[in-house]
PDB file of C-alpha atoms in Angstrom:
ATOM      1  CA  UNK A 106     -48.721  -4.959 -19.399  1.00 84.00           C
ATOM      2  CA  UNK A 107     -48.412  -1.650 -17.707  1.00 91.00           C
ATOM      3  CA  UNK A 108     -49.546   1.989 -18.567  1.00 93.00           C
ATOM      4  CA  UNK A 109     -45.792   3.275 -19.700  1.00 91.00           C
ATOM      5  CA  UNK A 110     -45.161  -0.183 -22.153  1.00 92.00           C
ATOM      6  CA  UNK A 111     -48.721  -0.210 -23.153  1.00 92.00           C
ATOM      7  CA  UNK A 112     -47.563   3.423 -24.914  1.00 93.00           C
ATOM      8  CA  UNK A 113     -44.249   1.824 -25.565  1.00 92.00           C
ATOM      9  CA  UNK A 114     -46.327  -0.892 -27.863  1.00 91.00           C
ATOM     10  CA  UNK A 115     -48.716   1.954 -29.640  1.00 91.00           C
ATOM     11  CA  UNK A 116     -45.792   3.574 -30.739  1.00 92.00           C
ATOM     12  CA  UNK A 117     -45.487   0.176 -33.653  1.00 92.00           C
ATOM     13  CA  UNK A 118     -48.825   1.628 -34.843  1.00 93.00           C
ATOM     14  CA  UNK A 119     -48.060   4.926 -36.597  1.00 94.00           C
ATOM     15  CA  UNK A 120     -44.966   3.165 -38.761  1.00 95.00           C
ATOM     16  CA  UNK A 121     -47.419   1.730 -41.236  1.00 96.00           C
ATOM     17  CA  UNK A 122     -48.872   5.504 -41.755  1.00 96.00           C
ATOM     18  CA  UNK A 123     -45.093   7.053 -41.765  1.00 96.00           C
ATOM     19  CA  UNK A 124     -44.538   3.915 -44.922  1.00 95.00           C
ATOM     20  CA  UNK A 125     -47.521   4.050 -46.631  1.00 95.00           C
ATOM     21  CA  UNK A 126     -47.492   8.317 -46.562  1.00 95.00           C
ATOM     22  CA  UNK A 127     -43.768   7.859 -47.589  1.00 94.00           C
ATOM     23  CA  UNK A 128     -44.667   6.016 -50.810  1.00 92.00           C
ATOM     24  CA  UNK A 129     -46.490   8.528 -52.222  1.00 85.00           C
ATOM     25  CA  UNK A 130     -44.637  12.254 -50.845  1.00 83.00           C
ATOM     26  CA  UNK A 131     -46.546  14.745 -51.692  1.00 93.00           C
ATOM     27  CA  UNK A 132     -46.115  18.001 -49.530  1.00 95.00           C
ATOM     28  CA  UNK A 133     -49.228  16.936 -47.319  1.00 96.00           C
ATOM     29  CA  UNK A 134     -48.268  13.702 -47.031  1.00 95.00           C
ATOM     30  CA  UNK A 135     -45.099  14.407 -45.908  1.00 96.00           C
ATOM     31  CA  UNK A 136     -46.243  17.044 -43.237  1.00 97.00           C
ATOM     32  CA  UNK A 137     -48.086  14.615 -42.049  1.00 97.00           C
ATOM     33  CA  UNK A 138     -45.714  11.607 -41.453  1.00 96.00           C
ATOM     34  CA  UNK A 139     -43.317  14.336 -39.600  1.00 97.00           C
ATOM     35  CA  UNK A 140     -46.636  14.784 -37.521  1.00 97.00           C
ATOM     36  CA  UNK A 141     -47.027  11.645 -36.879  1.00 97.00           C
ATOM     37  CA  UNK A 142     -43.188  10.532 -36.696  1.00 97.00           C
ATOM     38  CA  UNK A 143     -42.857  13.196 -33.770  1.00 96.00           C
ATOM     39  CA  UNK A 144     -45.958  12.243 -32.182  1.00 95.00           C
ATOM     40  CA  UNK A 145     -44.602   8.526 -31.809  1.00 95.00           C
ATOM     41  CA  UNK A 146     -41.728  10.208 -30.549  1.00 92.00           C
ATOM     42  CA  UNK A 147     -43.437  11.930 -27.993  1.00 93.00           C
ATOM     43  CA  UNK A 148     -44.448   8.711 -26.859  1.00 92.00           C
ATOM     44  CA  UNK A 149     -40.795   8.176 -26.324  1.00 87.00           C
ATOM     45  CA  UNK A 150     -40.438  10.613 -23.368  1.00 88.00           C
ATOM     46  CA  UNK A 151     -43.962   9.550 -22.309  1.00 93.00           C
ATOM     47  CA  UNK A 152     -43.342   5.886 -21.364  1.00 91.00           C
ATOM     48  CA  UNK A 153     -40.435   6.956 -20.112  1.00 88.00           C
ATOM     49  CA  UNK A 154     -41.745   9.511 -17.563  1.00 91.00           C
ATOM     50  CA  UNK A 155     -44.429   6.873 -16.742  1.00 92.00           C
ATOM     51  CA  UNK A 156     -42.417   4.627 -15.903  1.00 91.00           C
ATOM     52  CA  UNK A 157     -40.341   6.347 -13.228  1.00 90.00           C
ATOM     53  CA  UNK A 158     -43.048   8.268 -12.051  1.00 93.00           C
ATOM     54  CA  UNK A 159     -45.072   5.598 -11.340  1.00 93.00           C
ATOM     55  CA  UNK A 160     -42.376   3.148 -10.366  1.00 91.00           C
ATOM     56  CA  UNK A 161     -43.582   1.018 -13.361  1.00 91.00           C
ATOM     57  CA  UNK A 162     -39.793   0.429 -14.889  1.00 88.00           C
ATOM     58  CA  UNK A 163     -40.025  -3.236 -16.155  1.00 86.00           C
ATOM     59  CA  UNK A 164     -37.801  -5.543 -18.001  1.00 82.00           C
ATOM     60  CA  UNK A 165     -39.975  -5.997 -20.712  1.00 86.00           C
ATOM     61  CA  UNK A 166     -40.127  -2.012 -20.754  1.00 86.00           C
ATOM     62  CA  UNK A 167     -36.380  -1.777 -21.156  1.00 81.00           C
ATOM     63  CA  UNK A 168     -36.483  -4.180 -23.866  1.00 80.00           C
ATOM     64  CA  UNK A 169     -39.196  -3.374 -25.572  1.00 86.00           C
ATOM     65  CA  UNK A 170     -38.521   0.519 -25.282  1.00 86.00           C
ATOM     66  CA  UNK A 171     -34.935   0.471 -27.688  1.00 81.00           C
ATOM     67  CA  UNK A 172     -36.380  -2.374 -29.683  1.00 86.00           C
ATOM     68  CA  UNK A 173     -39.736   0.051 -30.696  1.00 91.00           C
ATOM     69  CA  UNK A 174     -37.427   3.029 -31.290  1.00 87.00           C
ATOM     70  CA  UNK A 175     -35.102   1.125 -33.687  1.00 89.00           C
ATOM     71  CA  UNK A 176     -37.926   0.069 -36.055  1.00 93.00           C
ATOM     72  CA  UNK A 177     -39.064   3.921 -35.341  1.00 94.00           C
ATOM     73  CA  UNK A 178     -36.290   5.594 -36.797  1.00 94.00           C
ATOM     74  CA  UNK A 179     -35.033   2.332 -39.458  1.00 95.00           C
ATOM     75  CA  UNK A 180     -38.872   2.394 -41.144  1.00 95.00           C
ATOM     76  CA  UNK A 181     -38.821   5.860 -42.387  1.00 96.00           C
ATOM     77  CA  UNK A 182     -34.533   5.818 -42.974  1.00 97.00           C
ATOM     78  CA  UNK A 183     -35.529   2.848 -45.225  1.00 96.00           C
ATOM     79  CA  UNK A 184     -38.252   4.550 -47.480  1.00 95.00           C
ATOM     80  CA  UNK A 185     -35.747   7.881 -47.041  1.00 96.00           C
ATOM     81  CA  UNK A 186     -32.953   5.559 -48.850  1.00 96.00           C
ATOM     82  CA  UNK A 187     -35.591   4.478 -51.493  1.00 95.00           C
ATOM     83  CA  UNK A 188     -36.380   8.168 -52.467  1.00 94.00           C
ATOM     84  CA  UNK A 189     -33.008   8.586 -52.381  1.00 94.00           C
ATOM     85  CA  UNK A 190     -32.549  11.557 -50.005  1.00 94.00           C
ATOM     86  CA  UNK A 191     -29.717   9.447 -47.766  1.00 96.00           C
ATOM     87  CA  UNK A 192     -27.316   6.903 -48.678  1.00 96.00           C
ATOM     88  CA  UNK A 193     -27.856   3.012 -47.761  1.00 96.00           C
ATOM     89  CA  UNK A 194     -24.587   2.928 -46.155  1.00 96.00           C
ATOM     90  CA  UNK A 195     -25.081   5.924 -43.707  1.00 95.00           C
ATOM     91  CA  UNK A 196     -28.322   3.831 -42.443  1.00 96.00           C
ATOM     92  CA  UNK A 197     -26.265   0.562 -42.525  1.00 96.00           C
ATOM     93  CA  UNK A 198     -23.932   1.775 -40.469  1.00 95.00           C
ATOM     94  CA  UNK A 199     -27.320   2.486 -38.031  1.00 94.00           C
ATOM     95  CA  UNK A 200     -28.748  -0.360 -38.594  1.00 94.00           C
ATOM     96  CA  UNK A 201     -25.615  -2.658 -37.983  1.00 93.00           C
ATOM     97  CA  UNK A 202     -25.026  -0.312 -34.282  1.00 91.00           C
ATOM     98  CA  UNK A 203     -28.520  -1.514 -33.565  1.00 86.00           C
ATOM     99  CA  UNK A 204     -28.209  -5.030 -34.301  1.00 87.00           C
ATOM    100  CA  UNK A 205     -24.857  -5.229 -32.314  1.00 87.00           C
ATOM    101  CA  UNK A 206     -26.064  -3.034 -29.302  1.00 81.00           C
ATOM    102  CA  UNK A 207     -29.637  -5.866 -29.152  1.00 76.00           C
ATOM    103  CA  UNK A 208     -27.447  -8.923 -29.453  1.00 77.00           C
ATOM    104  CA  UNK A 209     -25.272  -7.319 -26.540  1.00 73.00           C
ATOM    105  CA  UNK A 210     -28.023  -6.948 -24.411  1.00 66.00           C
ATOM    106  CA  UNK A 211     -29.805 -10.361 -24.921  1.00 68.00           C
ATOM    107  CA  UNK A 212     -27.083 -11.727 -23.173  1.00 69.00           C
ATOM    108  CA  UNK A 213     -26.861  -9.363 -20.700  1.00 65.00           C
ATOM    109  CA  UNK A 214     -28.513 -10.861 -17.407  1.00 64.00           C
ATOM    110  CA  UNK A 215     -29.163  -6.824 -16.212  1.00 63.00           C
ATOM    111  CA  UNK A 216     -30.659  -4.956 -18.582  1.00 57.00           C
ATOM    112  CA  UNK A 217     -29.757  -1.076 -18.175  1.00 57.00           C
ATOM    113  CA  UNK A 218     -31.841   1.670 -18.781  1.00 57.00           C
ATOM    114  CA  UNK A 219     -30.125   4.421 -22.256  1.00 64.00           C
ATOM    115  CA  UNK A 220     -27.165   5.906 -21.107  1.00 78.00           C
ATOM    116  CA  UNK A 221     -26.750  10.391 -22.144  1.00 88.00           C
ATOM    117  CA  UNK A 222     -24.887   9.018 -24.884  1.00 88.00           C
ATOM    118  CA  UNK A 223     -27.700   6.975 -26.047  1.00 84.00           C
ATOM    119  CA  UNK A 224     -30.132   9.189 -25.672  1.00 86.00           C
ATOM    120  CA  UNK A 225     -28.396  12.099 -27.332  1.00 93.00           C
ATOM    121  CA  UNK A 226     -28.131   9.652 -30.493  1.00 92.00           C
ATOM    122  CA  UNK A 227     -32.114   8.638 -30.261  1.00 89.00           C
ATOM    123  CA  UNK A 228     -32.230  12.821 -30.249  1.00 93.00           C
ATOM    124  CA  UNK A 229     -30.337  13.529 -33.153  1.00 95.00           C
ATOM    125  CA  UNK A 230     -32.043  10.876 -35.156  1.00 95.00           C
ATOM    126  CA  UNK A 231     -35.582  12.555 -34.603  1.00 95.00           C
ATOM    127  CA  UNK A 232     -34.712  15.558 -35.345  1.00 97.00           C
ATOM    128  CA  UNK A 233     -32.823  14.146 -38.378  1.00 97.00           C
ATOM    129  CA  UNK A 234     -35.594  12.163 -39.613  1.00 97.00           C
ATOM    130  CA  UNK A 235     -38.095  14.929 -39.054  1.00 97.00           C
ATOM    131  CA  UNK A 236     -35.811  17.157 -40.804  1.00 97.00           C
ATOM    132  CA  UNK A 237     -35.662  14.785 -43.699  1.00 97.00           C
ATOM    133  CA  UNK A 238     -39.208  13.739 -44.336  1.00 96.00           C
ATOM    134  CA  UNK A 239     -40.406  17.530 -44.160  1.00 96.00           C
ATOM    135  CA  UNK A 240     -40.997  18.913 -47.496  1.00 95.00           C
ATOM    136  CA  UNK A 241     -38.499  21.830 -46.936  1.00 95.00           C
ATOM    137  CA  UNK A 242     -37.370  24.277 -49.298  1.00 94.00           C
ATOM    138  CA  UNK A 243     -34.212  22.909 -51.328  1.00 92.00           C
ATOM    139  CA  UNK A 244     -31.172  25.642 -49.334  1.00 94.00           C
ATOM    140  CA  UNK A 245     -32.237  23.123 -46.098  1.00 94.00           C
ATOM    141  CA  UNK A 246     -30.980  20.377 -48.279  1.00 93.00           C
ATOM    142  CA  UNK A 247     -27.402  20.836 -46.916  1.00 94.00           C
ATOM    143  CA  UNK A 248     -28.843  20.988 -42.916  1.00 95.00           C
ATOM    144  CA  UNK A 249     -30.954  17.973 -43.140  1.00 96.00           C
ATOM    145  CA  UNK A 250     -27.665  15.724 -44.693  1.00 95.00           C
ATOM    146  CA  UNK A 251     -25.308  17.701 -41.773  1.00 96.00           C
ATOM    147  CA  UNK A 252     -28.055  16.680 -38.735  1.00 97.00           C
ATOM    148  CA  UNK A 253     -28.559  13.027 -40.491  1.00 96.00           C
ATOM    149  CA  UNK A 254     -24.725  12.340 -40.607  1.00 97.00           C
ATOM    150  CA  UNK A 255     -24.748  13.676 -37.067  1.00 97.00           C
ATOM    151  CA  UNK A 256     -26.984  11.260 -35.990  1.00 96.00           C
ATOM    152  CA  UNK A 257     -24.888   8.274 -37.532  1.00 96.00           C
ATOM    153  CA  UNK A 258     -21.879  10.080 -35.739  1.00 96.00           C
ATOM    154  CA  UNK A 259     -23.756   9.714 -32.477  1.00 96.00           C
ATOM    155  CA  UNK A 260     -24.682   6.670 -33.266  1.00 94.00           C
ATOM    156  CA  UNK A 261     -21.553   5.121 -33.772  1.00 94.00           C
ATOM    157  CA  UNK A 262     -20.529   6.425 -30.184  1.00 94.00           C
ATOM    158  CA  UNK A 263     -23.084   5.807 -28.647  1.00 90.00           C
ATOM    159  CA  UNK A 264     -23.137   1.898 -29.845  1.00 88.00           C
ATOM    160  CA  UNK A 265     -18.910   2.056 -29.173  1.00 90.00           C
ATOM    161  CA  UNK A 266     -19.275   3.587 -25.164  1.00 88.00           C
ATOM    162  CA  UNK A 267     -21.908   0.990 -24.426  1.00 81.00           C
ATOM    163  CA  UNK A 268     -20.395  -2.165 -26.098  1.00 80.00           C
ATOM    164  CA  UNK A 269     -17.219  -0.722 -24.552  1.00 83.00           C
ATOM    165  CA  UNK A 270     -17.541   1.209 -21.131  1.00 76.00           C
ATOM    166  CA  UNK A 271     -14.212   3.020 -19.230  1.00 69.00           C
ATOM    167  CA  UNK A 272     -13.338   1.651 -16.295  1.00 56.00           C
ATOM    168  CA  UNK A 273     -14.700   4.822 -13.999  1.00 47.00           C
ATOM    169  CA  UNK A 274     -18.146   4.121 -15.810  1.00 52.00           C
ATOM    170  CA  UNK A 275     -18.053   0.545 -14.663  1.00 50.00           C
ATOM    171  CA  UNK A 276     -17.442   1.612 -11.386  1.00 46.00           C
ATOM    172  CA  UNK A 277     -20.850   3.191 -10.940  1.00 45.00           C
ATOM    173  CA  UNK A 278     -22.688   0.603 -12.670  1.00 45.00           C
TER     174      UNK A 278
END
């Protein structure tokens, strides 16, 4: 395993800390799991540099990247829906565009890299997520339910321009 999906892989280990923190939210704990949360995050853009920078792009990277990211941002939506802060369905709808999107590229023999549209929905869920697990004052209450839905917005797009490219971006694949 390479640099870039050895940071890929440490990403899994701050979702236990983002759970456990989650089940008991005090203030703290909750600053911390947004810590954490964007620090694994980080890690996002880090393999990713890596990776081109050091010509290290692999398969397993480009699997293993989206497949780390999904139980990234599903992990703390979960424990979100169990405090109730977000409804089941909104992360259902997440859930089932990252299920479909996985089985679509299993049996894809060329595996491509996130397309803008992909990575503008991994975006928006961050900053949803981190939005959501903060302990903000309740008038943010509003903005953190606007950026989440967002995020399943994007998602849905996202999951709709891949399983379904226009002919022009066929083309230039």
């Amino acid at each position: 395993m390479n640099i870039p999906n050895t940071i890929t892989f440490s990403r899994l280990l701050g979702i236990p800390f983002i759970l456990y923190l989650l089940q008991n939210p005090t203030a703290q704990s909750r600053w911390i799991c947004v810590a954490i949360f964007l620090i694994c995050a980080l890690t996002d853009w880090l393999d990713g540099y890596l990776a081109r920078k050091l010509n290290q792009i692999t398969d397993l990277g480009k699997f293993l990247d989206p497949l780390v990211d999904k139980l990234l941002v599903l992990a703390p939506l979960l424990s979100l829906i169990e405090l109730k802060q977000i409804p089941a369905w909104g992360v259902f709808v997440i859930l089932a565009r990252e299920l479909t999107v996985a089985g679509w590229r299993v049996n894809q023999t060329n595996i491509s890299g996130a397309n803008i549209w992909g990575k503008l929905k991994t975006v928006s869920q961050i900053i949803a997520i981190s939005l959501l697990i903060a302990p903000l004052p309740q008038n943010w209450q509003t903005s953190t339910l606007i950026a989440f839905w967002v995020s399943v917005a994007l998602t849905i797009i996202s999951g709709a321009i891949y399983l379904f490219p226009s002919k022009s971006e066929s083309k230039i694949l």
